[in-house]
Rosetta silent file (secondary structure, phi, psi, omega in degrees, C-alpha in Angstrom):
SEQUENCE: XXXXXXXXXXXXXXXXXXXXXXXXXXXXXXXXXXXXXXXXXXXXXXXXXXXXXXXXXXXXXXXXXXXXXXXXXXXXXXXXXXXXXXXXXXXXXXXXXXXXXXXXXXXXXXXXXXXXXXXXXXXXXXXXXXXXXXXXXXXXXXXXXXXXXXXXXXX
SCORE:     score description
SCORE:     0.000 S_00000001
   1 L     0.000  -46.104  179.721   -0.124   -0.043   -0.063 S_00000001
   2 H   -52.290  -37.367  177.267    2.902    2.472    0.735 S_00000001
   3 H   -71.506  -42.491 -178.731    4.626    1.677   -2.416 S_00000001
   4 H   -72.556  -17.489 -175.949    1.576    2.521   -4.314 S_00000001
   5 H   -68.007  -56.878 -177.382    0.992    5.589   -2.387 S_00000001
   6 H   -56.151  -32.169 -169.290    4.722    6.967   -3.214 S_00000001
   7 H   -72.120  -52.807 -177.988    4.207    5.995   -6.798 S_00000001
   8 H   -56.128  -27.871 -170.165    0.992    7.748   -7.059 S_00000001
   9 H   -77.209  -55.697 -178.334    2.511   10.785   -5.171 S_00000001
  10 H   -45.857  -52.953  176.722    5.645   10.733   -7.737 S_00000001
  11 H   -61.826  -38.856  175.875    3.208   10.660  -10.837 S_00000001
  12 H   -56.106  -55.497  174.106    1.140   13.584   -9.348 S_00000001
  13 H   -37.804  -72.409 -177.689    4.163   15.458   -8.797 S_00000001
  14 H   -47.768  -31.479 -157.383    5.670   14.793  -12.390 S_00000001
  15 H   -84.780  -40.112 -174.039    2.108   15.729  -13.814 S_00000001
  16 H   -57.047  -75.172 -170.998    1.794   19.063  -11.794 S_00000001
  17 H   -44.944  -42.648  179.801    5.564   20.010  -12.940 S_00000001
  18 H   -52.908  -53.784 -172.978    4.791   18.951  -16.432 S_00000001
  19 H   -68.642  -29.142 -177.640    1.470   21.234  -16.342 S_00000001
  20 H   -91.957   -4.082  170.145    3.143   24.245  -15.013 S_00000001
  21 H   -84.262  -36.716  167.681    5.818   24.196  -17.433 S_00000001
  22 H   -54.570  -29.357 -173.110    3.310   23.732  -20.263 S_00000001
  23 L   -77.889  -30.022 -155.790    1.279   26.636  -18.801 S_00000001
  24 L  -107.795  107.655  178.728    4.061   29.200  -18.993 S_00000001
  25 H   -52.782  -46.160 -169.528    4.640   30.955  -22.572 S_00000001
  26 H   -69.679  -40.626  177.639    8.043   32.328  -21.484 S_00000001
  27 H   -39.696  -47.058 -170.399    9.468   28.880  -20.552 S_00000001
  28 H   -74.492  -20.893 -167.397    8.486   27.666  -23.887 S_00000001
  29 H   -77.424  -33.834  175.230    9.808   30.753  -25.600 S_00000001
  30 H   -77.003  -17.743  152.933   13.112   30.316  -23.864 S_00000001
  31 H   -53.949  -43.098 -175.518   13.189   26.621  -24.796 S_00000001
  32 L   -74.921   -2.152  169.287   13.126   27.380  -28.092 S_00000001
  33 L    84.093  -21.237  179.717   16.425   28.903  -28.264 S_00000001
  34 L  -129.167  121.467  174.006   16.181   31.568  -30.944 S_00000001
  35 H   -64.125  -40.841  173.745   15.100   35.160  -29.855 S_00000001
  36 H   -42.537  -44.035  164.257   14.275   35.866  -33.725 S_00000001
  37 H   -62.005  -22.363 -166.593   11.380   33.567  -33.171 S_00000001
  38 H   -89.361  -23.380 -172.946   10.156   35.091  -29.910 S_00000001
  39 H   -72.169  -35.345  164.462   10.084   38.692  -31.482 S_00000001
  40 L   -67.399   -2.214  167.938    6.933   38.194  -33.781 S_00000001
  41 L   -64.834  -38.492 -173.612    5.311   37.057  -30.523 S_00000001
  42 L  -103.131   14.564  163.122    5.591   40.551  -29.065 S_00000001
  43 L    89.066   29.352  173.504    4.535   41.973  -32.185 S_00000001
  44 L  -119.925  161.069  167.704    8.018   42.786  -33.917 S_00000001
  45 L   -75.363  140.755  175.310    9.728   41.492  -37.002 S_00000001
  46 H   -52.082  -39.116 -166.721   12.494   38.823  -36.653 S_00000001
  47 H   -79.935   12.608 -173.903   15.001   40.889  -38.342 S_00000001
  48 H   -75.955  -29.149  160.877   15.051   43.568  -35.580 S_00000001
  49 L   -78.845  127.358 -177.325   18.104   41.591  -34.067 S_00000001
  50 L   -85.622  174.215 -162.313   21.246   40.676  -36.270 S_00000001
  51 L   -75.499   -6.127 -177.757   22.384   37.180  -36.746 S_00000001
  52 L   -87.732    3.728  175.088   25.063   36.794  -33.757 S_00000001
  53 E   -22.788  115.690  176.105   23.052   36.259  -31.084 S_00000001
  54 E   -99.418  -35.022  170.004   24.739   34.226  -28.376 S_00000001
  55 E  -169.031  169.170  178.876   22.069   33.883  -25.678 S_00000001
  56 E  -137.037  155.424  166.674   18.998   35.732  -24.222 S_00000001
  57 E  -130.079  170.872  170.700   17.197   36.081  -21.082 S_00000001
  58 E  -169.906  127.629 -165.773   13.595   37.404  -20.617 S_00000001
  59 L  -102.170  157.261 -175.361   11.954   37.535  -17.209 S_00000001
  60 L   -54.328  -34.416 -174.335    8.041   37.070  -16.371 S_00000001
  61 L   -85.474    6.127 -170.552    7.807   41.089  -15.870 S_00000001
  62 L    81.157   -3.867 -172.075    9.567   41.416  -19.510 S_00000001
  63 E   -73.998  138.083 -167.371   13.055   42.801  -18.663 S_00000001
  64 E  -127.100  143.119  162.084   15.231   41.224  -21.318 S_00000001
  65 E  -131.562  151.423 -179.426   18.992   40.826  -22.038 S_00000001
  66 E  -138.371  108.772 -166.975   20.339   39.925  -25.082 S_00000001
  67 E   -98.106  141.841  163.102   24.290   38.914  -25.519 S_00000001
  68 E  -117.452  168.465 -173.207   25.860   38.713  -28.517 S_00000001
  69 L   -60.967  -32.941  176.807   29.244   37.055  -29.821 S_00000001
  70 L  -161.768  148.669  163.804   30.716   40.409  -30.488 S_00000001
  71 L   -37.780  142.486  178.362   29.785   43.805  -30.958 S_00000001
  72 E  -158.965  160.868  159.776   28.541   44.734  -34.465 S_00000001
  73 E   -93.705  146.978 -171.947   27.166   46.977  -37.038 S_00000001
  74 E  -132.124  122.833  169.216   24.223   46.310  -39.241 S_00000001
  75 E   -96.297   90.475  166.314   23.688   48.236  -42.529 S_00000001
  76 E   -72.202  155.456  173.665   19.841   48.747  -43.152 S_00000001
  77 L   -54.694  117.452  161.359   18.787   50.567  -46.335 S_00000001
  78 L    87.281   -4.042 -171.095   19.381   54.268  -45.591 S_00000001
  79 E  -152.769  126.389  178.231   20.228   53.505  -41.827 S_00000001
  80 E  -115.052  137.898 -171.556   23.295   51.960  -39.845 S_00000001
  81 E  -107.135  114.100  173.652   23.162   50.349  -36.581 S_00000001
  82 E  -113.694  115.594  172.301   25.344   49.444  -33.681 S_00000001
  83 E  -115.830  127.805  172.246   24.697   46.921  -31.081 S_00000001
  84 E   -39.166  158.600  173.877   26.612   46.545  -28.107 S_00000001
  85 E   -68.859   -8.060  174.847   27.895   42.970  -27.007 S_00000001
  86 E  -145.162  130.851  172.062   24.914   43.208  -24.616 S_00000001
  87 E  -122.421  153.926 -157.951   21.659   44.835  -24.962 S_00000001
  88 E  -153.707  158.491 -167.259   18.948   45.111  -22.264 S_00000001
  89 E  -178.201 -169.205 -178.906   15.283   46.721  -22.212 S_00000001
  90 E  -142.772  111.656  175.101   11.969   45.926  -20.887 S_00000001
  91 E   -79.552  128.928  157.540    9.650   44.054  -23.527 S_00000001
  92 E  -141.312  167.522  159.606    5.760   43.983  -23.983 S_00000001
  93 L   -13.617   95.118 -162.181    3.608   43.781  -26.629 S_00000001
  94 L    60.695    3.428  178.979    4.448   46.016  -29.345 S_00000001
  95 E  -136.589  160.728  169.207    6.734   47.867  -27.316 S_00000001
  96 E  -161.019  122.027 -177.774   10.512   47.976  -25.727 S_00000001
  97 E  -109.654  152.830  172.402   11.341   50.434  -23.225 S_00000001
  98 E    55.955   32.723  166.203   14.217   51.501  -21.464 S_00000001
  99 E   -28.875  108.661 -179.476   16.466   50.307  -24.355 S_00000001
 100 E  -129.786  158.315  168.441   20.472   50.191  -23.580 S_00000001
 101 E   102.586  -20.847 -173.717   23.058   48.797  -25.936 S_00000001
 102 E  -110.682  127.387  172.610   21.554   49.982  -29.369 S_00000001
 103 E  -134.442  144.619 -169.995   22.727   53.216  -31.475 S_00000001
 104 E  -124.697  121.125 -173.342   21.666   54.399  -34.638 S_00000001
 105 E   -78.977  108.256  167.046   23.984   56.763  -37.054 S_00000001
 106 E  -116.075  127.506  168.592   21.876   59.799  -38.149 S_00000001
 107 L    52.003 -107.827 -167.546   23.969   62.034  -40.565 S_00000001
 108 L  -111.716   -4.073 -170.642   27.425   62.118  -38.370 S_00000001
 109 E  -116.375  153.636 -178.780   26.225   61.590  -35.068 S_00000001
 110 E   -97.281  119.670  159.645   25.532   58.181  -33.023 S_00000001
 111 E  -110.828  132.898  161.746   22.195   58.137  -30.756 S_00000001
 112 E   -42.148  115.321  160.669   21.213   55.861  -28.298 S_00000001
 113 L   -66.540  123.444 -170.298   17.822   54.011  -28.907 S_00000001
 114 L  -105.577  -44.861  175.345   15.768   54.526  -25.926 S_00000001
 115 E  -157.285  157.762 -172.243   12.526   52.587  -27.026 S_00000001
 116 E  -140.171  137.630  173.650   11.048   50.969  -30.072 S_00000001
 117 E  -134.057  140.582 -174.676    7.410   50.519  -30.881 S_00000001
 118 E  -105.447  134.544 -152.964    5.599   48.681  -33.269 S_00000001
 119 E  -131.164  101.030  177.908    2.873   50.328  -35.158 S_00000001
 120 L   -69.992  -24.558  177.877    0.633   47.818  -37.197 S_00000001
 121 L   -71.527  -46.501 -179.061   -1.517   50.428  -38.609 S_00000001
 122 L  -108.122   11.520  167.521    1.121   51.976  -40.786 S_00000001
 123 L    54.820   65.973  174.151    3.302   48.577  -40.822 S_00000001
 124 E  -149.945  141.371 -178.133    6.226   50.636  -39.088 S_00000001
 125 E  -110.211  119.979  168.184    8.355   50.517  -36.278 S_00000001
 126 E   -90.233  120.764 -173.813    9.000   53.708  -34.375 S_00000001
 127 E   -95.364  139.103 -176.848   12.584   54.355  -32.874 S_00000001
 128 E  -117.487  120.839  155.157   12.856   56.623  -29.999 S_00000001
 129 E  -125.598  105.045 -151.560   15.756   58.735  -28.896 S_00000001
 130 L    52.290 -122.622 -166.207   14.655   60.445  -25.854 S_00000001
 131 L   -90.996   -4.346  169.403   11.944   62.734  -27.040 S_00000001
 132 E   -97.969  142.048 -178.690   12.676   62.294  -30.915 S_00000001
 133 E  -135.673  161.237  175.416   11.550   59.493  -33.125 S_00000001
 134 E  -142.604  144.577 -173.275   11.693   58.073  -36.554 S_00000001
 135 E  -116.281  133.391  170.889    9.505   55.558  -37.919 S_00000001
 136 E  -125.358  163.518  179.867   10.764   52.993  -40.443 S_00000001
 137 E   -68.121  134.091 -170.658    9.033   50.339  -42.491 S_00000001
 138 H   -68.617  -32.728  176.195    8.642   47.220  -40.541 S_00000001
 139 H   -38.788  -26.078  165.206    9.404   45.601  -44.013 S_00000001
 140 H   -56.787  -22.219 -168.017   13.092   46.574  -43.338 S_00000001
 141 H  -122.544   19.974  171.876   13.444   44.154  -40.735 S_00000001
 142 L   -44.212  -69.064  175.794   11.906   40.950  -42.190 S_00000001
 143 L   -95.491  142.269 -172.422   14.994   39.369  -42.735 S_00000001
 144 L   -67.301  126.748  177.194   17.741   38.630  -39.996 S_00000001
 145 L   -76.743  164.612  179.613   20.449   40.932  -40.977 S_00000001
 146 L  -102.685  162.329 -166.382   24.052   39.820  -40.787 S_00000001
 147 L  -106.742  131.470  178.392   26.560   41.434  -38.417 S_00000001
 148 E  -107.417  128.651 -172.122   29.552   43.286  -39.388 S_00000001
 149 L   -80.723   -5.468  175.938   32.576   43.990  -36.755 S_00000001
 150 L  -113.935  159.411  171.996   33.400   46.947  -38.789 S_00000001
 151 L   -92.575  125.361  174.884   31.621   50.157  -39.865 S_00000001
 152 L   -59.773  118.824 -173.044   30.920   50.458  -43.333 S_00000001
 153 L   -61.526  -29.791 -170.769   32.463   53.782  -44.911 S_00000001
 154 L   -71.897   -8.751 -162.734   29.344   53.759  -47.385 S_00000001
 155 L  -110.358    0.000    0.000   26.730   54.169  -44.997 S_00000001
């Protein structure tokens, strides 16, 4: 009798653990291993981050970090972006706030991106640098871009 009680208890705990794991979307996202597949679930295109992601974390509250293999530059059409070796922020559906580690080149000035917002009505991504913002077509970020360790002089 004691043996069947212990077996039932172990089975119950195993099912409870499995049920808890399956009910948490963040656990499933982290298990997928690719942050690019996570972005569309939050309303952003996959190509918002370059291809050299080493790892990432995402808390239940939306705080995230993305670690890259190296810092790098990405040349989007008409826009050069720098990604530090580690970026961080707070992610919610359609919004990234408190961004750290991403800079965009505008004319001759490098400006830190502080927030991003997905705007489905205009099919664009709005990037904020403090109180100033710039809207770019979401189609620019459909494909995951390649990372370059050097700044292109053409951008």
